[in-house]
Amino acid sequence: MKHTIPEQSAVVPELETRGMHLATGQLKTFFPILQKGVMVPATVGCTLKSLLCDQLAIPTDYVTDRITTIFVNNRPVDDLEGTIIQDGSRVTLSAAMPGLVGATMRRGGYYAALRQGISHIVERGAATSQRGTIRLKLFNLLLAEIGPLILAHGLILEQDELIELLELSPVRAARPAAGSGRVLLTVICNE
Amino acid sequence: MDKIARIDMGAAGGPKVTVGDLGEYAGLGGRAMTSLVVAAEVHPLAHPLGAENKLVISPGMLSGTTGSMTGRLSVGCKSPLTGTIKESNAGGQAAQVLARLGYAAVILEGKPVGDDLYKIIINKDGIQVIVDNSLKLMDNYPLVEKLRGEYGDKVAYMTIGSAGERKLLAASIACTDPELRPTRHCGRGGVGAVMGAKRVKAIIIDDAGMKMRPPKDPEKYRDANRKFVEGLRKHPVTGEGLPAYGTNVLTNVLNEAGGYPTYNFKDGQFPGSAKLSGEAQAQLEIDRGGTATHGCHRGCVIQCSGIYNDKDGHYLTKQPEYETVWSHGGHCGIDDLDTVAMLDFLDDNIGVDTIEMGVTIGVAMDAGVIEFGDKAGAIRLVEEVQQGTPLGRILGSGAAITGKVFGVERVPVVKDQALPAYDPRAVQGIGVTYATTTQGADHTAGYAIATNILKVGGDVDPLKTEGQIELSRNLQIATAAIDSTGMCLFIAFAIMDQPETFQALLDMLGSFHGITMTGDDVVALGKKVLSAERDFNTRAGFTKHHDRLPRFFYNEPVAPHNQTFMMKDEELDEVFNW
Ligand code: SF4
């Protein structure tokens, strides 16, 4: 099946789509790549909040209460509405972290001053909405909790990456032929 | 805890034990006890390995009670590594057991003449100091195994390995965990070398026949402890993140922030970080039949530790902490958890500080002794320390000495103590604490993140530049106070975010001692401890010029943020201006 990323994607205009069903217990197969970072299709030019809540379908209160540490392009973020996601942005999501540095990295935290100089700076002005991709990483508690949402949304993988993943996977899905080109993989986790 | 034991190791005719009341030290415990004793009784210009230095061992103010998280043990002295005052603390069982025997402090004084090695046995009948030369040059694991044969499994052991006996400056003091493994170390500052200089190899603490320390108001104490535990359990960091992944959960986050010092502080990100992460480590531990959730002493409800098994499912070491995984991992360009775990075991066995040892290996790599990423080479170098070869003695004396011997310019130390796992060019506020702490570069010196709720220093606007100085000051005050309670510093998140959990902590302290405790009292205690420590350091010859980071942090920008350390000297000088 061919899946087209609509409009003017600068990155991947057309992708082969593969679907996979996974028992929740098998989800951990995907933790290493979610932790290292995966390419995800997205409408970019939006706010970080819109990306998380509207596109990735993460509940708003979960974003507010649970995803307390966020990086965009290696910069800790304080303002979800003032952070604009661009094509190719690297977005990393984590739960609250221990220790002083954990507290320092926390979104809008009391110790944010301690990381002055690397914090994400709020961008003002209009952004153009267009299709593109982001690189998304999930850490720690979020892997199990919102990993299924990200997998259902779909990951863009190189054919080789997909083959490697399927080798490790307990699911006996049909292996694609090795080759170049990218695949959009959607994974549905069953209870 | 109504008595202090002083053991004069250099007394004529052999070691002499004197047990007295608390006197001017009444009500103190932990770091407050160790620092106030050292500041008052040790000559600031004393040689740290000489007879004039004292090794003060003190359980926290709430240790030995039914209270949760109360098992930290403080050890203090003049540090042979830094030349400053030193407090180094650890978990394990020793604090609880010593406190139940009623000792607020055990102080090793003097220095024996001759080569005999001693063990000290502390139990309800008193204290015995016995010559035992059969223990000579034993390392911690076999040493504890041998002592268990004699003293059994219902005691706590404090020991030094061969590094302490050789008086190496990175030497630690090991405290046994509930399984009687020597895995919890008073690591920083070379406290093990001071114990070695006093020729004390092991302290065996046996609380048979003793009861839990009774609170003045038992009902209130029980109630406060229940609320405190509830607070720890419901907080995402203390109730979920730390139990699931341990402190190594920070690897991914620091790497993402570009604050993960790599290849001896040449880069802020390590390509192999995902392989070293807490997430990967926890999964590996579980897959191999170990555990990612384990307490270092009974009564810990957070349980940030774990058991790391080798490929065959046999115990290798306790779960290496974030700082250890960093120092032996990314700092040295090594991305293999099994290598890091083996190095953690070797460090614990020989009895050296994992931060100092790992940073030293990285400095040696920078000097070209071995290549960055050389896993077998790193193990070989630590084995040199174990064997006491000339190279091993240099490495076991820490990063500053090793840097000098090999002519390395980039040596990440403050007051000759190795920096921990956070690059101060990325997280500038941490650099303020590294530079100014009384202890030499030490991440825990400003760890008690509950300053907002403690109201240390009043309300600070954390978004202003001056905030960094103010915050560092407040953090150091709060940490000095919490280090005195015997509480593990990891409680800080829950008390920062949940006022009712902080109140429960105050109520525990208050109901135990039959007083009303306020945030102001905690702050006053922290300031008293820090003032005594600063005063000692001043008398020992330290000035504001020692409160600086090495120059390369000011001159070499680090990727990915390409920043240098930008805090001005005059700003650093304001930290202790209260
Ligand atoms: S939280 Fe960790 S360091 Fe603290 S007492 Fe528990 S196991 Fe020990």
PDB file of C-alpha atoms and ligand atoms in Angstrom, chain B residues 69 72 294-297 300 302-305 488 490, ligand 1:
ATOM      1  CA  MET B  69      15.023   6.999  54.833  1.00  0.00           C
ATOM      2  CA  ARG B  72      22.822   8.015  56.086  1.00  0.00           C
ATOM      3  CA  HIS B 294      16.603  -2.234  45.816  1.00  0.00           C
ATOM      4  CA  GLY B 295      17.202  -0.330  49.052  1.00  0.00           C
ATOM      5  CA  CYS B 296      20.730   0.316  50.327  1.00  0.00           C
ATOM      6  CA  HIS B 297      19.465   0.017  53.892  1.00  0.00           C
ATOM      7  CA  CYS B 300      14.334   2.954  52.489  1.00  0.00           C
ATOM      8  CA  ILE B 302      12.481   4.903  47.475  1.00  0.00           C
ATOM      9  CA  GLN B 303      14.858   2.046  46.655  1.00  0.00           C
ATOM     10  CA  CYS B 304      16.921   3.745  43.957  1.00  0.00           C
ATOM     11  CA  SER B 305      19.485   0.960  43.837  1.00  0.00           C
ATOM     12  CA  CYS B 488      18.876  10.428  52.126  1.00  0.00           C
ATOM     13  CA  PHE B 490      16.726  11.850  47.377  1.00  0.00           C
TER      14      PHE B 490
HETATM   15  S1  SF4 C   1      16.975   6.243  47.890  1.00  0.00           S
HETATM   16 FE1  SF4 C   1      18.780   5.126  47.189  1.00  0.00          FE
HETATM   17  S2  SF4 C   1      20.562   6.095  48.197  1.00  0.00           S
HETATM   18 FE2  SF4 C   1      18.689   6.784  49.259  1.00  0.00          FE
HETATM   19  S3  SF4 C   1      18.475   5.360  50.974  1.00  0.00           S
HETATM   20 FE3  SF4 C   1      17.282   4.494  49.287  1.00  0.00          FE
HETATM   21  S4  SF4 C   1      18.612   3.114  48.121  1.00  0.00           S
HETATM   22 FE4  SF4 C   1      19.897   4.381  49.502  1.00  0.00          FE
END
